[in-house]
PDB file of C-alpha atoms in Angstrom:
ATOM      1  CA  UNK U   1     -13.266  63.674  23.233  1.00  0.00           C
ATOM      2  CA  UNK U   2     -14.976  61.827  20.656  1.00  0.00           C
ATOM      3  CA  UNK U   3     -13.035  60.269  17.865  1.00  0.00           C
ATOM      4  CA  UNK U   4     -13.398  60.810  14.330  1.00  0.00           C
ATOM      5  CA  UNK U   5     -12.158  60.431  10.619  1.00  0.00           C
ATOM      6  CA  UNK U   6     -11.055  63.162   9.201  1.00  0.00           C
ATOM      7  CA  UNK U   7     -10.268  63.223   5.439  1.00  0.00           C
ATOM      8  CA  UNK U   8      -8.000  65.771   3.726  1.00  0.00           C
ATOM      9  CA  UNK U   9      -8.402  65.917  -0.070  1.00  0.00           C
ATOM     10  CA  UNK U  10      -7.058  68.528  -3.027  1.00  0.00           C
ATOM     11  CA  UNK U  11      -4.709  69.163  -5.398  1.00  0.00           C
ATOM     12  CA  UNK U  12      -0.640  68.661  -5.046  1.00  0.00           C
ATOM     13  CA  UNK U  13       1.279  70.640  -3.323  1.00  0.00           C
ATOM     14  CA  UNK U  14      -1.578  72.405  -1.577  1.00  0.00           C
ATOM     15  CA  UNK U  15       0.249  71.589   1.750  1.00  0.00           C
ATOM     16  CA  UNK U  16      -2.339  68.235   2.721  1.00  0.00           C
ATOM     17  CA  UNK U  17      -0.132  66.491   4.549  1.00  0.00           C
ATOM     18  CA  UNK U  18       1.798  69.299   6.650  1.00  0.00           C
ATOM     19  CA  UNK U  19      -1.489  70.153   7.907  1.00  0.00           C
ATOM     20  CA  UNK U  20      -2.401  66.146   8.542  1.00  0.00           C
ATOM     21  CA  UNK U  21       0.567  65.969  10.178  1.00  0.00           C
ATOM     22  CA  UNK U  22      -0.113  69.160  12.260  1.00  0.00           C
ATOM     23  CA  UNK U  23      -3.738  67.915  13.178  1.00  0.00           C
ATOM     24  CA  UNK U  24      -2.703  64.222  14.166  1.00  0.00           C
ATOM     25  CA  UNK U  25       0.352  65.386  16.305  1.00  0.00           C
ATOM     26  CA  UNK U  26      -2.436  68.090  17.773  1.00  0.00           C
ATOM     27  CA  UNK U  27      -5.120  65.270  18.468  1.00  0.00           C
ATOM     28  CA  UNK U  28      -2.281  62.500  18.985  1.00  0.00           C
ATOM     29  CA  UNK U  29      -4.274  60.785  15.707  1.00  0.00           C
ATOM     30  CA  UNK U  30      -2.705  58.302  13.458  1.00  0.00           C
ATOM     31  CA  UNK U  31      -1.398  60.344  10.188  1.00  0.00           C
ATOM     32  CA  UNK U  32      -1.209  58.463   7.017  1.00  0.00           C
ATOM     33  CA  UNK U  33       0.036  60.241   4.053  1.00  0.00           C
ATOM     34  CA  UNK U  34      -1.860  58.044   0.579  1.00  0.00           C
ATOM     35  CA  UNK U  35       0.456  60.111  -1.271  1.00  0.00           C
ATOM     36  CA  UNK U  36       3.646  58.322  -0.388  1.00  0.00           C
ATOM     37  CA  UNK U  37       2.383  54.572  -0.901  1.00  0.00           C
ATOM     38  CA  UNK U  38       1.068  56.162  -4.587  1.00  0.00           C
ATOM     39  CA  UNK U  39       4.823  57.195  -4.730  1.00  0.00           C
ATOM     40  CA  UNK U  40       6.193  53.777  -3.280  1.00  0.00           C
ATOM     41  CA  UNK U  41       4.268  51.748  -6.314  1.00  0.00           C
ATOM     42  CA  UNK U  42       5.867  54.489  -8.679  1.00  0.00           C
ATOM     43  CA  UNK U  43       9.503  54.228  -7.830  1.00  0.00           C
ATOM     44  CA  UNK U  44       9.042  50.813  -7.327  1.00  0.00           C
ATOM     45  CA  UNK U  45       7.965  50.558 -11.210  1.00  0.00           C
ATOM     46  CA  UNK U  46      11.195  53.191 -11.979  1.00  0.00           C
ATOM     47  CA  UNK U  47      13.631  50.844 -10.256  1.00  0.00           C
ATOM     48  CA  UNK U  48      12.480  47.857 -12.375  1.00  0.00           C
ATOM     49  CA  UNK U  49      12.053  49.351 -15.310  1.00  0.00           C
ATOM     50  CA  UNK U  50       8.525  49.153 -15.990  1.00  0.00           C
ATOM     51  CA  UNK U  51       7.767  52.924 -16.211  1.00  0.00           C
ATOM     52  CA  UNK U  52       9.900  55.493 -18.227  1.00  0.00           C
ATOM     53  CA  UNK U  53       9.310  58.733 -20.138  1.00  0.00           C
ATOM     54  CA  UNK U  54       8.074  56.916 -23.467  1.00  0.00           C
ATOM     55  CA  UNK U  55       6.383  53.633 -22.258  1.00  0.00           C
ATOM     56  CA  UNK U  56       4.113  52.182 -19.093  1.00  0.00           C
ATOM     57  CA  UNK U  57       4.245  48.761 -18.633  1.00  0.00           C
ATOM     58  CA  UNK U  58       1.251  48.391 -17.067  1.00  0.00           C
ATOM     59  CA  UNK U  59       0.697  44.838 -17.056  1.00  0.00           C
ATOM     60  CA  UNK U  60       3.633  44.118 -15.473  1.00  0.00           C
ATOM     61  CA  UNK U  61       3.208  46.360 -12.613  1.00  0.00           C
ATOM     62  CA  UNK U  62      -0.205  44.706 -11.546  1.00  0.00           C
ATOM     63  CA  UNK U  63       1.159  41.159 -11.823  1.00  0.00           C
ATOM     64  CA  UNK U  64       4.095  42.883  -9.496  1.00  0.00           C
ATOM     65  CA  UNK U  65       1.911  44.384  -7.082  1.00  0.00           C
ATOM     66  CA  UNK U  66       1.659  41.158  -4.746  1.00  0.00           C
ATOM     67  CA  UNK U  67       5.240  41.780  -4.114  1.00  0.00           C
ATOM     68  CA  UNK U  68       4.923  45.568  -3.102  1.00  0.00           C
ATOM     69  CA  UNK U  69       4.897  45.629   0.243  1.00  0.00           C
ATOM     70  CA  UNK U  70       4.132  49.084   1.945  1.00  0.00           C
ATOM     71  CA  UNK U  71       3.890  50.152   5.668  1.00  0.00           C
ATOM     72  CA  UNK U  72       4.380  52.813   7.765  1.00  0.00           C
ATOM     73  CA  UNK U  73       6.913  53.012  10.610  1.00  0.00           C
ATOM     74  CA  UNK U  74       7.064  55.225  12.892  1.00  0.00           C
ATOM     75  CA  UNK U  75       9.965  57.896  13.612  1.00  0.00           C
ATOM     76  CA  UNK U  76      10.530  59.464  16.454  1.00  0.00           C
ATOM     77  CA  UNK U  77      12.462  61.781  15.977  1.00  0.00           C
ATOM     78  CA  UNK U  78      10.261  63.172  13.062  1.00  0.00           C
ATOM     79  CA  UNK U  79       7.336  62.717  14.968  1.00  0.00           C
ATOM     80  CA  UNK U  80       5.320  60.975  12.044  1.00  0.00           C
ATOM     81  CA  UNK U  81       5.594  57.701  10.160  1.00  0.00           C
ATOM     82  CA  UNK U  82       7.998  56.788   7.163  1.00  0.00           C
ATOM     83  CA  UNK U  83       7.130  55.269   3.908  1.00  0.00           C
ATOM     84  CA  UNK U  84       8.786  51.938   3.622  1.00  0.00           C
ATOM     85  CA  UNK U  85       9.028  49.768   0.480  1.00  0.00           C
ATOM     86  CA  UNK U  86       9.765  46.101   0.792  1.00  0.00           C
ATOM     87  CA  UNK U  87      10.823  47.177   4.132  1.00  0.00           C
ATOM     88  CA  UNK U  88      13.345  49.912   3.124  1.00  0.00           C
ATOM     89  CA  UNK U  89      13.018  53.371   3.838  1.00  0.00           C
ATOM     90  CA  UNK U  90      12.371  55.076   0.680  1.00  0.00           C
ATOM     91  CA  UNK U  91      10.915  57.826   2.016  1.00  0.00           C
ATOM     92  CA  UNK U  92      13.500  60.727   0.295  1.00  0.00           C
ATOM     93  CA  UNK U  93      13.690  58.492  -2.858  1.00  0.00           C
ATOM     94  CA  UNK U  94      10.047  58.964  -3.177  1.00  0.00           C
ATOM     95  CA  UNK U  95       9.660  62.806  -2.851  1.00  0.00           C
ATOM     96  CA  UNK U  96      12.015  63.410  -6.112  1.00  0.00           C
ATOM     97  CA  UNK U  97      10.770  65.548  -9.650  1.00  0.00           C
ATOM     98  CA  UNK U  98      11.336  62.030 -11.169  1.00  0.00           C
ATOM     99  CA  UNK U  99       8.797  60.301  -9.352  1.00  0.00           C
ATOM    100  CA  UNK U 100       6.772  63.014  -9.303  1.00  0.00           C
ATOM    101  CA  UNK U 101       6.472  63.302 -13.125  1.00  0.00           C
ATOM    102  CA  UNK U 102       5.373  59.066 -13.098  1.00  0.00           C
ATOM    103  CA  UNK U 103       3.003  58.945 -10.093  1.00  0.00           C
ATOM    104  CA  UNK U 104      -0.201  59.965 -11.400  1.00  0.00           C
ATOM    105  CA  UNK U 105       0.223  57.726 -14.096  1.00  0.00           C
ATOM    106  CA  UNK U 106       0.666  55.208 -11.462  1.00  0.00           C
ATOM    107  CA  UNK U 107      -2.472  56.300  -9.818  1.00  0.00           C
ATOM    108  CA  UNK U 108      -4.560  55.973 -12.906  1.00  0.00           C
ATOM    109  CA  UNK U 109      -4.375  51.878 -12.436  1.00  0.00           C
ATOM    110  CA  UNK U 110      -7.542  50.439 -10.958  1.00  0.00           C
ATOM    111  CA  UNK U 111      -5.354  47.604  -9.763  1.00  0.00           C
ATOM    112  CA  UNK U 112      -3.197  49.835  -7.946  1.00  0.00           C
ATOM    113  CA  UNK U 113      -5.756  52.175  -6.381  1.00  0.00           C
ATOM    114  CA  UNK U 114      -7.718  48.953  -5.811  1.00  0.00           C
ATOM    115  CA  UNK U 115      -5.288  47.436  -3.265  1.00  0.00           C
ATOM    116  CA  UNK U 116      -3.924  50.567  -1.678  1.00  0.00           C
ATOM    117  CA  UNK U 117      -7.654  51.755  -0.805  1.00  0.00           C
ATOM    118  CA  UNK U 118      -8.350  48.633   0.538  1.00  0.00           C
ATOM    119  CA  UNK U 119      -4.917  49.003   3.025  1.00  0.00           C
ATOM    120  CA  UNK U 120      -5.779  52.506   3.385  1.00  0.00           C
ATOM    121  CA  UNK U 121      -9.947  51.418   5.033  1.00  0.00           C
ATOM    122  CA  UNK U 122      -8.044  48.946   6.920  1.00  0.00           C
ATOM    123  CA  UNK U 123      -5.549  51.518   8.632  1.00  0.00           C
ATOM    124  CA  UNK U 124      -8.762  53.392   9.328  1.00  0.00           C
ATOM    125  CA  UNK U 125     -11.286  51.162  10.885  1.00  0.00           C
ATOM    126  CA  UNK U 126     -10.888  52.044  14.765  1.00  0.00           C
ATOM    127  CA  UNK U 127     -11.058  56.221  13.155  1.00  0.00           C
ATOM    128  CA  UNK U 128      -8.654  58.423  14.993  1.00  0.00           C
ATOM    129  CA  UNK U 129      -6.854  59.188  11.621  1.00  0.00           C
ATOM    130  CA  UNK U 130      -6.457  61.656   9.760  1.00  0.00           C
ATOM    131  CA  UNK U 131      -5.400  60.541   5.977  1.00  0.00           C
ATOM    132  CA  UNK U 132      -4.807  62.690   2.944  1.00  0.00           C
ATOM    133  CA  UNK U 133      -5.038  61.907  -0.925  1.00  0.00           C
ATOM    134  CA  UNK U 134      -6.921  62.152  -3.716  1.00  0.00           C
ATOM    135  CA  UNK U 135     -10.173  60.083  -3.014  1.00  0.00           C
ATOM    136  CA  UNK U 136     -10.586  59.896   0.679  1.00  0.00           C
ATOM    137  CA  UNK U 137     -13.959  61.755   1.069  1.00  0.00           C
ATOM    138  CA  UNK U 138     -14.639  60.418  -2.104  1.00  0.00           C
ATOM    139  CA  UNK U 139     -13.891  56.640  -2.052  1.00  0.00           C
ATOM    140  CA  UNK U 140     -11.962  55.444   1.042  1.00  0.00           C
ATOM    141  CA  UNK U 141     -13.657  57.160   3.829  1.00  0.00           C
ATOM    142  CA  UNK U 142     -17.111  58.307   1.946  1.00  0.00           C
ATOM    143  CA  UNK U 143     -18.549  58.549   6.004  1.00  0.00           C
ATOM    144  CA  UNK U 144     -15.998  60.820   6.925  1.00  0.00           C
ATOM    145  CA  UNK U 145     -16.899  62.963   9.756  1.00  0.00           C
ATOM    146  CA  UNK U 146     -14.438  65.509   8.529  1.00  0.00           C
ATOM    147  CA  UNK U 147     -14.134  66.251   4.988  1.00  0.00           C
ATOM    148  CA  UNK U 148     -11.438  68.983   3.759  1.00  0.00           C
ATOM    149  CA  UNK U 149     -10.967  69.883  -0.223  1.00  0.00           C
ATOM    150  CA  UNK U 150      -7.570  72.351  -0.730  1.00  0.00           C
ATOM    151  CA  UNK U 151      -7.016  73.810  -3.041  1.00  0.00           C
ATOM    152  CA  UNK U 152      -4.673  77.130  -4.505  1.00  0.00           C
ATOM    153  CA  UNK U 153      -3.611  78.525  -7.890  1.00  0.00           C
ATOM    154  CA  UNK U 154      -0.954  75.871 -10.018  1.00  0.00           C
ATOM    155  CA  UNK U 155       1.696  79.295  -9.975  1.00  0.00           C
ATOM    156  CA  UNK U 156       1.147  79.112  -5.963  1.00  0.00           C
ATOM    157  CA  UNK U 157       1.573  75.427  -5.749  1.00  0.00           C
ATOM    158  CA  UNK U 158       4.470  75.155  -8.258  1.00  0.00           C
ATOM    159  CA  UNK U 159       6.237  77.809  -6.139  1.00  0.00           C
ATOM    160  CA  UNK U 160       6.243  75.849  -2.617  1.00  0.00           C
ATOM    161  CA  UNK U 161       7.133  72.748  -4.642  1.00  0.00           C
ATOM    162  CA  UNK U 162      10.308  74.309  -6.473  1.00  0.00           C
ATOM    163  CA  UNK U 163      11.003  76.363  -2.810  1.00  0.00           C
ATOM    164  CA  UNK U 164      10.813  72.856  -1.456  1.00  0.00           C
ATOM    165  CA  UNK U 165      12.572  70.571  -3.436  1.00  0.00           C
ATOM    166  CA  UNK U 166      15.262  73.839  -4.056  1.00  0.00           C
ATOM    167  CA  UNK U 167      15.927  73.775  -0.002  1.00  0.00           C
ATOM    168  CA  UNK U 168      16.574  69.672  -0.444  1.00  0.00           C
ATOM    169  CA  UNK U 169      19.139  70.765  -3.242  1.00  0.00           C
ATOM    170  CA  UNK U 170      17.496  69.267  -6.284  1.00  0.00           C
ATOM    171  CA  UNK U 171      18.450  70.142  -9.790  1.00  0.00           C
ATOM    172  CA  UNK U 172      14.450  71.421 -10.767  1.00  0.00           C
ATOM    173  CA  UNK U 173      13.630  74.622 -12.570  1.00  0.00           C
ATOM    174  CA  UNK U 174      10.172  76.467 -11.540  1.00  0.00           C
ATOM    175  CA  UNK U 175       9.344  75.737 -15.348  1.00  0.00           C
ATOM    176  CA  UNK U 176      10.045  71.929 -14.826  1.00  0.00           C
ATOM    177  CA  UNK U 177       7.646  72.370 -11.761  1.00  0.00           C
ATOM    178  CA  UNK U 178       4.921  74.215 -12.683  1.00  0.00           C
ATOM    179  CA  UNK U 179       4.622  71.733 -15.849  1.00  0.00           C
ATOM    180  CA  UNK U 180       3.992  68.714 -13.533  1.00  0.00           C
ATOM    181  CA  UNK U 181       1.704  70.341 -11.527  1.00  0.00           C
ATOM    182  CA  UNK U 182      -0.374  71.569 -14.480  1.00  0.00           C
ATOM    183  CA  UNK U 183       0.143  67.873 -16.053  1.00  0.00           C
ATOM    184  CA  UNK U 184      -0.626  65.937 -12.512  1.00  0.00           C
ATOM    185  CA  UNK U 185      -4.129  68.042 -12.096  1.00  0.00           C
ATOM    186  CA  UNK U 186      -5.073  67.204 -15.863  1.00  0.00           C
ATOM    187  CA  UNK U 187      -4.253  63.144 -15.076  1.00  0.00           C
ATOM    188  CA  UNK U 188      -6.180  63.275 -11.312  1.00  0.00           C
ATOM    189  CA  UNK U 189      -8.891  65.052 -12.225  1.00  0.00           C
ATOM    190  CA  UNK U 190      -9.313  62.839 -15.750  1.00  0.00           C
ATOM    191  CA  UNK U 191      -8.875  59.763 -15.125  1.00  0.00           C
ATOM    192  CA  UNK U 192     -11.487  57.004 -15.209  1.00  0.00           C
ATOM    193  CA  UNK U 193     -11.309  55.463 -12.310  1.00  0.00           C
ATOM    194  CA  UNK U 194     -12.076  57.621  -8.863  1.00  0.00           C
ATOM    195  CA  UNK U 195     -10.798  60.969 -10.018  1.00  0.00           C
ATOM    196  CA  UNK U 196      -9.912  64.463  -8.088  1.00  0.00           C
ATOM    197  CA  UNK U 197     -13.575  65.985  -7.133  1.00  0.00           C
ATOM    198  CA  UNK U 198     -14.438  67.702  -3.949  1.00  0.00           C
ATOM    199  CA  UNK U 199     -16.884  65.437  -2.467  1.00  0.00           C
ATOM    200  CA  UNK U 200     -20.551  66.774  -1.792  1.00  0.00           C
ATOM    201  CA  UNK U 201     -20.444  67.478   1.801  1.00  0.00           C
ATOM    202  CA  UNK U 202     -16.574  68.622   1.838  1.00  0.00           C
ATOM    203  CA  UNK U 203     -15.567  72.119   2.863  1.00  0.00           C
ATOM    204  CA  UNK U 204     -13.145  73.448   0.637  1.00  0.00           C
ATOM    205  CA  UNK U 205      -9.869  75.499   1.293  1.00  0.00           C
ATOM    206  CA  UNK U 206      -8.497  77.859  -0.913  1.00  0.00           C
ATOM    207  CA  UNK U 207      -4.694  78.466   1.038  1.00  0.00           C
ATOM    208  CA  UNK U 208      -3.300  80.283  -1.612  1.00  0.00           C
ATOM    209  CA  UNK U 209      -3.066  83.446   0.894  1.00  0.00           C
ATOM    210  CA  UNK U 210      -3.238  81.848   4.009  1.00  0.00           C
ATOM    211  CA  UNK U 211      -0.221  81.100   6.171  1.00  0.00           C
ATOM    212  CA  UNK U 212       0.292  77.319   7.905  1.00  0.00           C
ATOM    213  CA  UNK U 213      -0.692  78.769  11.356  1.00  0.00           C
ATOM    214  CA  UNK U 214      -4.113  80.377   9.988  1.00  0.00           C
ATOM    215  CA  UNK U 215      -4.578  77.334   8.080  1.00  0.00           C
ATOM    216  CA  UNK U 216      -4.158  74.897  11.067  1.00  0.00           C
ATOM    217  CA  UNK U 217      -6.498  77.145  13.054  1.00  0.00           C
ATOM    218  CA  UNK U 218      -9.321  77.708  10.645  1.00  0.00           C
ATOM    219  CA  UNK U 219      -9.557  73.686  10.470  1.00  0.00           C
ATOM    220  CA  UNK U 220      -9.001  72.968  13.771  1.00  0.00           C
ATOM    221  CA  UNK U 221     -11.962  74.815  15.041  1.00  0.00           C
ATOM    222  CA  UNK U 222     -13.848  73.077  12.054  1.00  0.00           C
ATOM    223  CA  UNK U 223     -13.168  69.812  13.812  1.00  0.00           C
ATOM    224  CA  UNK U 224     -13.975  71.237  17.562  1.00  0.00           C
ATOM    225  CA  UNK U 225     -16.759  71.841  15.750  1.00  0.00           C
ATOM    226  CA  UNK U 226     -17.472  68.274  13.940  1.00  0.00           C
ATOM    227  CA  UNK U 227     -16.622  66.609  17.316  1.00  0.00           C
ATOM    228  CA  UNK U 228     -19.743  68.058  19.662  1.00  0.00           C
ATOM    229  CA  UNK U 229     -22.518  67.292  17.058  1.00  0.00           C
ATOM    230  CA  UNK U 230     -21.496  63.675  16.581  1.00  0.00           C
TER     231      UNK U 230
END
């Protein structure tokens, strides 16, 4: 079977990367999640104090980012790869309400989207990947074969966040959540520099009622599909 890029775009917590992970276990593709290295840069700016609730010290953070070193390793066990940050696994550290509430900001620095794009087009060069984000139909993979756009109501997303971060025992309230959500889609879809849209030729996926397993199906035929005209 022919290879191809697939590229999984939408809103948070509309479920991107359990279905990425679902479709690259399915197709034995490589899975990279542009989320979590977003994440990485952002607790990396938490831990040294360049990033709080009342100041961004942007500056700081690019002349930093030669010393941010990301990658991917792969688990086992889990069955997809780990986020690693100056080669320790942050990967829990990374998935917190506080992060949460700083990485858009994050994401909003050209510098920062500049280098991680460029990692991200070099992780995809041989295709075989699937990779999910904010911009991949848009700016890393604009050739895509495979463009997905999901999408679901902030109330519906802010649920499965609180749900999730609930069953990992964190301290949130659904209030808490629902704010970041509402205040993460105003910064993606705002800022200057390659914002949230749903690129021309994407099909979009409203999964507010569907379950994982319809989900999974509906997209895998789309790609049976993708895979015999190219």
């Amino acid at each position: 079977m022919k290879k191809i890029t697939i590229a999984i775009d939408g809103f948070s917590s509309t479920g991107k990367s359990t279905l990425a992970k679902q479709l690259a276990k399915e197709l034995e593709y490589v899975y990279v999640d542009t989320g979590a290295m977003y994440r990485a840069v952002a607790f990396y700016a938490m831990q040294n104090k360049l990033i709080g609730a009342d100041f961004f010290d942007k500056k700081s953070l690019v002349d930093s980012l030669p010393k941010i070193q990301l990658e991917f390793k792969f688990n086992a066990d889990l069955g997809f790869g780990e986020m690693y940050l100056n080669d320790e696994n942050v990967e829990k550290q990374i998935r917190t309400i506080e992060v949460s509430n700083f990485v858009s900001k994050v994401a909003e620095v050209s510098e920062v989207r500049s280098k991680l794009v460029e990692q991200q087009q070099e992780m995809g060069k041989n295709k075989a990947i699937v990779m999910d984000g904010r911009d991949i139909g848009t700016v890393v993979f604009p050739d895509a074969e495979l463009k997905i756009f999901m999408t679901a109501s902030a109330e519906t997303r802010a649920q499965r966040r609180f749900d999730e971060l609930q069953q990992k025992g964190d301290n949130v309230s659904y209030e808490e959540v629902l704010k970041n959500v509402v205040e993460r889609d105003h910064i993606d879809t705002h800022r200057e520099d390659s914002p949230l849209v749903i690129a021309n030729d994407a099909i979009e996926i409203d999964n507010s009622y569907l379950t994982r397993e319809e989900q999974f199906s509906a997209v895998l035929e789309l790609i049976n599909d993708v895979v015999k005209t190219v």
